[in-house]
Every structure is written in structure tokens, then in C-alpha cells.
Amino acid sequence: MSEGPKPLRYEPIALSDESTVVAEFVPEAGREAAYQSEAELEKAFIQRLRAQAYEHPRIASEAEFVDNLRRQLERLNAIAFSDAEWERFFRDRIAGANDGIVEKTARIQEDHVQILKRDDGTTKNISLIDKRDIHNNSLQVINQYEAEGRRANRYDVTILVNGLPLVHVELKRRGVDIREAFNQIDRYQRDSFWAGSGLFEYVQIFVISNGTLTKYYSNTVRDGHLAERRGGRGRGKTSNSFAFTSWWADAANRPITDLDGFTRTFFAKHTLLHILTRYCVFDVDRKLLVMRPYQIVAAERILQRIVTSTNQRRLGCMEAGGYIWHTTGSGKTLTSFKAAQLARNLPAIDKVLFVVDRKDLDYQTMREYERFEKGAANSNTSTKVLQRQLEDPNARIIITTIQKLSRFVAVNRQHPVYDQHVVVIFDECHRSQFGDMHAEITRMFRRHHLFGFTGTPIFADNAGSGGDPLRRTTEQAFGDRLHTYTIVDAIRDKNVLPFRIDYISTIRTQPDITDKKVPAIDTERALLAPERIAQIVGYIREHFDQKTRRAASYRHDGKRLSGFNSLFATASIEAAKRYYAEFAEQQKELPPGRRLKVGLIYSFAANEGEGDPLPEEEFEAAGLDQGSRDFLEAAIQDYNAMFGTSFDTSADRFQNYYKDLSRRLKNRELDVAIVVNMFLTGFDATTLNTLWADKPLRAHGLLQAYSRTNRILNSVKTYGNIVSFRNLEQETNDALALFGDKDARGTVLLKPYAEYHQEYRELVAKLAGTFPPGLPIVGEAAQKAFIRLFGDILRLRNILASFDEFVGNEILSAHDFQDYQSLYLNLHAEFRNASEAEKESINDDVVFEIELIKQVEINVDYILMLVEQYLLAKGTGTDKEIRAAIGRAVDSSPSLRSKKDLIEQFVDAVSASAKVDAQWVAFVAAKKAEELERIIADEGLRADETRAFVENAFRDGGIPATGTAITRILPPMSRFNKTNDHATKKRTVLDKLAAFFERFFGLA
């Protein structure tokens, strides 16, 4: 008897919350056409939030603010504080006297459950924010809250989460540059965010908008930007700047810039709470990283695929995984880390394996993972360690190389881990994971989800001809593409820089010597001609300062640096050797201080010539022929002599040499690294801006190599510089069409020199005609017009500066440029002083390009050289001209202007009978000691502690505004009195010491 039909079983395909990023944003019809004031913009914004179920309490004082916070925390935690309990909890767990932005951010991101000591001696956990069920949190909006610090400030709009201000919004009327909103938040931090109980230091995310354009950024972007300015670090933008603000977008990467659309999406309750609780990473450097929309979409698509395929019982097959195409430089490591972290927390998942293909990626990815979460990534150095970690239930995220994982599989044909539920994430999956190892690993792990991240996928058009024909493309190996963010998207969003390419003609070869007409080996032999090698090295040396912007100075990781550095990609080991030898030959007569610091690294490439545009090199020198190994050994000894290290070509020491060279490239301690294939993929160094290329490049290999240069760093670094000694124009266009779109060239590559220079000529003509040199600019409207015009000229000069053709075609003389720059800085000081004085703001539509002036900073050495000329010319009649030149140079320098009286006093006192340098050092030391003692006396500071504090500040490059060091120098006073004198005193002393530091830093 046959069985009847079985009852149907219904199972959910996927269980998930609402997506954080809207799939497709459609603007509402009927946009506002009438003029909208800032007040009207704010009113409409709040109405929209109220419609989205935000409460809108009236809070006008700090007492009301704190009472509201108490009520919200009581509601969230189902508790009623006694007055004594609340006072203790608020003082010790929320508003500690020594807590700053970093400590308060850590409390929200890492330690959001605080312990309350109750009156009866028991303890209770108190959540500041509910991260498990986000809808338990209350959202309120307040506006025009007034805080009294150094002066009264009235804040536009603040979002309270359970009573704590976690998001702050600063608005400007339509048509005003939103950078002014960014600058205004800076002013609030200086003046009042710290005031009272310092609750506004809990703000995690800032939003700035002029109605038309809206961006967001983290508190540490703002705090770091201020610290650089306060600590004399403002000589150029670093990663703590407006350049690191982000656009919001939908899942198709369409930016949502209008405030109304931004409010409907970003400020949707579930979206905002997801961002605050899931999509922020507080790294080990104590920087808060707020993920960008495309990163959030990718992480959620991976999570969704894991849940869906698990529910459908589709583990271990293509439908269980997929790949993410996010262009190189867009933050794939952060995205993959967050995806791994969220996958680890899924109850069904036993382990997350993060698999990399090369030891350089292993090293770099390990460092990145450790930066995001200390101890989260258990890297391993051997198969035995990997086995222990695979068997350890507490090792939930494991980083390993595909080679180690393959060896483990080969040795352990039967192992319990193969039956566990694992997520496998491949970093840079365009590499060799398509081989037999990939197939073996995915066959052995039976219950797996396989995901790949790549900036340059393998399509049919750029696939090699070797290996398994069923695994040649990324889609064949990993499954569906889950999300795409191309180089065109990233450049449009200003998350990476565009490229500028110079094709430099070298010695003319015979007409038949082209890659297409003769075998490649013959071409390369012709291209290795000694005279061509010498010519290229000569070109690099001659143009190095120009291309790497050595005249520009900026702060990076607490150090002052000048310009950027570079990679030199060569076609073969033989070419790398010849170039290295030629650099040594051309520089041998130069003193060490004037030589470029050149490093060399290469190793054996087992699969060279198999069609891969960038063949992989092994990480050992053992496979090299003896001559190449001996040459490399000698180059490493040169490196050891340069840096005081002790590396060689033996296995472990060679790997350590790679790591050390990598670190020095990142820190800009090395000028040129000559490579064959190493460092051309997977290597990130923000200080690197130039690739010298004498190498055939194509497809994903070309874009990977180019992308070493286009990481965002500061306003001086406006593009990645490619100097190619081969004609790669067609290959470049083909690669951009493949990985961007057919129209990508106009977005990804800078315009030709002639277009920029034509625009520059027109602006300079307008400047000279409207504002003749030496004449005052009268009236606010004229001053604003000059500021905008000169700012446009500064931005263009910054782009033009590394074009060879610009030398001698600057149009403006150095004298006139200094005069205009002095006037620009005078107006900057006047407008800022007016704002500080709290007059009606006259500068809400003025943005100064001070960073672009600081990059060509006139330094003390130049001034002392002029002083020497002044002494020699005394009594000859030209001394007055030189004295005027000194004054003009100081006036045109943002950093020396605050030291003008010192320089003038020195010029008046200097003697021709002793060395000017020695007199200057003694003069500065005496003035520095005198002014510090005055501050100590005026503020009643602890003398010895203050001198030590200042000495450490000059050693470290800035005045520390947080931590206990500043507290130790203050005179004794209560930290919790009603008037908060401690906070006011601390801020006053910090301001005075910061001004003192700025005045004397870098003078001697």
C-alpha cells in the first residue's frame, strides 16, 4: 500500500532585521522651491524626526538634561535610583572628572554595561544602551540647547539615546559650504562640549548639512583634527580631517545627500541604532571607525546569505557563499572583519576562518585585525598551531594562509573540524585560490560558507589559461556577486584618489622593438640597455622632489614629514638589480643627507610566465639563482647600514626584512622601494603617492599596482601619481573599462595639464585685475570674493605642482604670491577673531584653504639664511630690502606669524661676531623658559610637573588634552563643585600651554 502525501513543512528562508541601508532610495516628489533659512531647515528636520517617532522634549539647562538622562536610564533598566545612588552612578560611571572623549567612547562601544552600587550594598548592572534589542532604546531630539563653557554656545540639533547625546547635527543654510559646519563643531569642542558634566563628549557621530549636501563622521575624526591644531600639528591634514567625512547612500551606491532623504534613511530608528551598536569599530589606537554604507551592505549581505543557506540546508555548496567586489583602497579589511565578527556571533556558527594567500597579506591582515579587536584574530605560524586553534572552541576567528590550511588538510584526512559549521572568508580572492588547494579545502569542510573579497575580480576577459577551467573566474570559484563598489564609486565618493599618469619617452628603440612584434624576452633585453637604465634613474632623481611633493610638510602618526614616497616596479629581477646598481652609481658622490634612500626586495616567482599579470613571489630567497641571491644579500647589507638593522636572505631574517621594509615604507622612512611584484598587491601605505613603472602591466595587475598610490591622506595628496616608462595607455583604458565602466576614464584619471593651466591662467588674471597686489581690500563682500578666488588658485596650484610643464609657468611671481598669501592669512585671522568674539557670524559662507598654504611652509632655516644676508648687507643700503623680505616671509607663513615678535626681537639683537644658528638656539631657549615660568606663576601650576609635562609635549609633538597628565600639574581644587571650576581651570591651562607650544614648536 503506497503512503499518502506527506504534510508540507514550512520553514523560514531567512530571519533578519530590517536592512540597515535602504535597497533603493527614491526622493520624494515636490521639493521645496522657496528660499529656506537655517531656522526653517532646522524646523523641517525636527518635524521629520518627530514623524519618525522621535520624542522632542524641551530641555533648556544641564539640570534638566541630567534629570532626563536619569529617567531614560531608569526606564531602560526597569529601576528607580535613589538620589544617593544616582549621584554616585552619575559621578563615577558617567561623568568622571578625568574622562574625555576616548574614555566616554570606550564606555559606549566596549563597556556599555556599568555597575551600580546600591544603598543596601548590593550591585546591579546598568545598561547605557541596549545592543541586543535595539528597539528598547529611546530616541529623543533636542534643539538650540545652550551650554556655557569658555563662552556660551547654542547647539543646533542633538539626538539623545537613552538620554545620552550620541549624535550631533550642525546645520547651515543652503548654499553655504558644509565645511563651515565642520569648523563650527571644532569651535564647540574648544569652547563648551567639555563644560559642566561633559556629557556632549559622549557624541559618537557628527552630521553636517546645508540642506543640499549632508555628511557624517566619527567623534575621533573631529577630536583628532582639533588635537592637531591645538598641538601644533596643523601643518597639513592627516586622517583626522574633513577629507574623512562620509556620504550616506543606498545599497546601489547612489549618494543620499539632501537632508530630507538623509533623515528618512540614516535617521530611521533601526538604521541609526544599528550604526551605533553594530557598525562602529573602536580600534586599538582608540579611534572610532564608523562604517560606510557600502561596507554595511556587504556585511549584511554575507550575514543574510549565511542565515538563508543555513535555513535551506544548503551548506557546502555555491549557494552558501558568494563574493564582494569592493575596489582596492575602499576598506575591505574593515568590512571583512565586521562580517567575520558578526558571523562569529551567530549561534549556529562554530568557527570563522580568514584565509589569505601570501605572507605579506597574512602579516598586514593580522595587524589590521589586531587593530580592530585585540585578540580577536588568532594568527598562526605553523600547521601545529593551526591544528590547536581549530580544536580550541574558544578560538572563534582564525587567520591562516591557504598554504597552511592546505597542509593541515593533507596531513589530517579525518578531523572533527570538517563536520563543524564554518564560515571561510578569502581576502583578495583574485589570487591563486582558484587552484587545487581551493578545491581540496572546500571539499573537506563539508558544512561551510565560502566568501571572497576582491578589488579586481577575475572575469572571463582577464582570466588566465592555466588551472581548472571550472574555477578560472571569481564567480566560478565563489558563487554570486553579493555587492559591488567600483573604483568609479570610490573616486566619486572621495574614498580613494584619482590617478595622474605621465608616459615618459625613454631612449628610442629600433622600430621593430615592441612587445607585439618580437618575443617579450628580446624586448626586455633591449629595454635593459645601460644608457636607458641611466636615463630613467636620472629622470627619477631629477623629478623625485616634484612628484613626491617634498616641499609639502604635514603631520603623520605624531611626526612631521615632508612629502611622500614611492615604489619602482620593474619587469624582472635582472632589471631590479640594474636599477639598484645605477642608483648607487649616480649617488655615490653625494653626501648621505642628499641621497635618496633606496631599498630593494624580490624573491623567487614560481609561476612567472603563466599569464598572470602579476605573478606571485615566494617569501624566501632560497629559490633564487646564486647571482640574484648574492646581489640581494648585498642590497640588504646596504639597508642594514642605513637603518642599523641585521637582516639577510636566510628564511626567517628575510621575512623580517620584508616586514621592516614594509613598516619603513608606511612611515615614509624609505624614499624608493625597487620591486618586481612584491608590494604591488595588498600593500597599503597612505604616505606613498608615486609608482614609477618600467613593467608591462594589464588588467587586474595594472589596477592593483596603480592602487598602491591612491590612499587618502591629506589635502596635499590629491591623486595617485603614475610615472610610466612604458606606453601603457591602452592597457590602462582597458583595465578601467573592465573594472569601472566604459566611461570610467573621465572619472578615474585627472584631466590633461593644459586644461588645468588654462583655468589657472584665467583665475590669476581675474585676481590681478580685481585685487591688484599691494592694495587693501575694502568691504566684507570684496573680502569674501578674494578668499574664494585665492582658495580656487591654491587648489589648482596644488594639482599643477607635480606637472613638469608647470615649472616656470607659475605666472604669479614669488613676491606677489607671498603678498597675496599674507593678505589671505590676515583675513583668516580677522574672520576667526570675529567668530570667537561671538558677533553675528559673518563667515558662515567662507572656507579658508589654510592646509594648502601650510604645505609650502617657509621654515626657520630659510629665515635664518635671510638674517645672515641681512648682517652681511648691513650699511650697504640693501639691508632694508632684506629686512622687508624677512617680514614678508614671516607674514606669509601660517606657523611663523605667531612667532613674528620673537623673530623681530632676534633680528634686532643678533650679532655678526657669532654664528647666527647658535645665537638663535640660545635666544629661543631663553625666551621659552621665560614665558613658561610666566604661565606657571600666573596659573599657580606645580612647577616641576609643568616643566616635565611641557618637555614631554615637545618630545611627542603635541599637548595631550586627555588623560591624567594635565590633572597632575593643576593646583588643588574640588572636581565636583557646583561651578565646575576644575574643568574651567583645566581648559584655560590647556589653551595657554597649547598657544605656548605652537609658539615655540619647531623653532630650534
JSON list of C-alpha atoms in Angstrom, two decimals, residues 243-244 292 326-333 361 364 428 455 487 494-499 556 564 666 679-690 703-721:
[
{"chain": "A", "resi": 243, "resn": "ALA", "atom": "CA", "xyz": [38.54, 64.58, 3.97]},
{"chain": "A", "resi": 244, "resn": "PHE", "atom": "CA", "xyz": [37.43, 61.65, 6.14]},
{"chain": "A", "resi": 292, "resn": "ARG", "atom": "CA", "xyz": [30.34, 53.45, 5.23]},
{"chain": "A", "resi": 326, "resn": "HIS", "atom": "CA", "xyz": [34.91, 46.39, -3.39]},
{"chain": "A", "resi": 327, "resn": "THR", "atom": "CA", "xyz": [37.63, 48.34, -5.12]},
{"chain": "A", "resi": 328, "resn": "THR", "atom": "CA", "xyz": [41.15, 48.40, -3.76]},
{"chain": "A", "resi": 329, "resn": "GLY", "atom": "CA", "xyz": [41.55, 51.01, -1.03]},
{"chain": "A", "resi": 330, "resn": "SER", "atom": "CA", "xyz": [37.88, 51.14, -0.04]},
{"chain": "A", "resi": 331, "resn": "GLY", "atom": "CA", "xyz": [38.32, 49.43, 3.33]},
{"chain": "A", "resi": 332, "resn": "LYS", "atom": "CA", "xyz": [37.83, 45.73, 2.55]},
{"chain": "A", "resi": 333, "resn": "THR", "atom": "CA", "xyz": [39.66, 44.60, 5.70]},
{"chain": "A", "resi": 361, "resn": "LEU", "atom": "CA", "xyz": [48.85, 39.77, 3.32]},
{"chain": "A", "resi": 364, "resn": "GLN", "atom": "CA", "xyz": [49.22, 43.01, 7.10]},
{"chain": "A", "resi": 428, "resn": "GLU", "atom": "CA", "xyz": [41.92, 39.32, -2.10]},
{"chain": "A", "resi": 455, "resn": "GLY", "atom": "CA", "xyz": [39.08, 44.75, -5.57]},
{"chain": "A", "resi": 487, "resn": "ILE", "atom": "CA", "xyz": [36.76, 52.42, -8.37]},
{"chain": "A", "resi": 494, "resn": "LYS", "atom": "CA", "xyz": [36.29, 60.69, -2.48]},
{"chain": "A", "resi": 495, "resn": "ASN", "atom": "CA", "xyz": [37.12, 57.49, -0.60]},
{"chain": "A", "resi": 496, "resn": "VAL", "atom": "CA", "xyz": [40.17, 56.98, -2.83]},
{"chain": "A", "resi": 497, "resn": "LEU", "atom": "CA", "xyz": [42.04, 59.38, -5.09]},
{"chain": "A", "resi": 498, "resn": "PRO", "atom": "CA", "xyz": [42.05, 59.53, -8.89]},
{"chain": "A", "resi": 499, "resn": "PHE", "atom": "CA", "xyz": [45.24, 58.79, -10.83]},
{"chain": "A", "resi": 556, "resn": "HIS", "atom": "CA", "xyz": [51.57, 61.75, 10.30]},
{"chain": "A", "resi": 564, "resn": "PHE", "atom": "CA", "xyz": [55.53, 61.30, 0.12]},
{"chain": "A", "resi": 666, "resn": "LYS", "atom": "CA", "xyz": [54.47, 53.15, 5.69]},
{"chain": "A", "resi": 679, "resn": "PHE", "atom": "CA", "xyz": [54.10, 45.25, -2.66]},
{"chain": "A", "resi": 680, "resn": "LEU", "atom": "CA", "xyz": [52.11, 45.72, -5.87]},
{"chain": "A", "resi": 681, "resn": "THR", "atom": "CA", "xyz": [49.07, 43.98, -4.36]},
{"chain": "A", "resi": 682, "resn": "GLY", "atom": "CA", "xyz": [47.68, 44.01, -0.86]},
{"chain": "A", "resi": 683, "resn": "PHE", "atom": "CA", "xyz": [50.03, 46.70, 0.45]},
{"chain": "A", "resi": 684, "resn": "ASP", "atom": "CA", "xyz": [48.60, 49.90, 1.90]},
{"chain": "A", "resi": 685, "resn": "ALA", "atom": "CA", "xyz": [50.72, 52.93, 2.75]},
{"chain": "A", "resi": 686, "resn": "THR", "atom": "CA", "xyz": [48.99, 56.29, 2.91]},
{"chain": "A", "resi": 687, "resn": "THR", "atom": "CA", "xyz": [52.32, 58.14, 2.58]},
{"chain": "A", "resi": 688, "resn": "LEU", "atom": "CA", "xyz": [53.00, 56.50, -0.81]},
{"chain": "A", "resi": 689, "resn": "ASN", "atom": "CA", "xyz": [51.89, 58.68, -3.74]},
{"chain": "A", "resi": 690, "resn": "THR", "atom": "CA", "xyz": [54.05, 57.66, -6.72]},
{"chain": "A", "resi": 703, "resn": "LEU", "atom": "CA", "xyz": [44.83, 48.39, -11.40]},
{"chain": "A", "resi": 704, "resn": "GLN", "atom": "CA", "xyz": [46.27, 46.65, -8.32]},
{"chain": "A", "resi": 705, "resn": "ALA", "atom": "CA", "xyz": [49.69, 48.23, -8.92]},
{"chain": "A", "resi": 706, "resn": "TYR", "atom": "CA", "xyz": [48.25, 51.70, -9.60]},
{"chain": "A", "resi": 707, "resn": "SER", "atom": "CA", "xyz": [46.12, 51.47, -6.46]},
{"chain": "A", "resi": 708, "resn": "ARG", "atom": "CA", "xyz": [49.15, 51.42, -4.17]},
{"chain": "A", "resi": 709, "resn": "THR", "atom": "CA", "xyz": [49.29, 55.21, -4.70]},
{"chain": "A", "resi": 710, "resn": "ASN", "atom": "CA", "xyz": [45.74, 56.47, -4.21]},
{"chain": "A", "resi": 711, "resn": "ARG", "atom": "CA", "xyz": [45.03, 56.16, -0.48]},
{"chain": "A", "resi": 712, "resn": "ILE", "atom": "CA", "xyz": [43.61, 59.35, 1.03]},
{"chain": "A", "resi": 713, "resn": "LEU", "atom": "CA", "xyz": [45.92, 61.11, 3.47]},
{"chain": "A", "resi": 714, "resn": "ASN", "atom": "CA", "xyz": [45.60, 64.91, 3.40]},
{"chain": "A", "resi": 715, "resn": "SER", "atom": "CA", "xyz": [44.72, 67.91, 1.26]},
{"chain": "A", "resi": 716, "resn": "VAL", "atom": "CA", "xyz": [48.19, 67.96, -0.34]},
{"chain": "A", "resi": 717, "resn": "LYS", "atom": "CA", "xyz": [47.84, 64.43, -1.70]},
{"chain": "A", "resi": 718, "resn": "THR", "atom": "CA", "xyz": [45.21, 64.98, -4.37]},
{"chain": "A", "resi": 719, "resn": "TYR", "atom": "CA", "xyz": [45.88, 61.99, -6.64]},
{"chain": "A", "resi": 720, "resn": "GLY", "atom": "CA", "xyz": [47.97, 58.88, -7.12]},
{"chain": "A", "resi": 721, "resn": "ASN", "atom": "CA", "xyz": [50.95, 59.64, -9.35]}
]
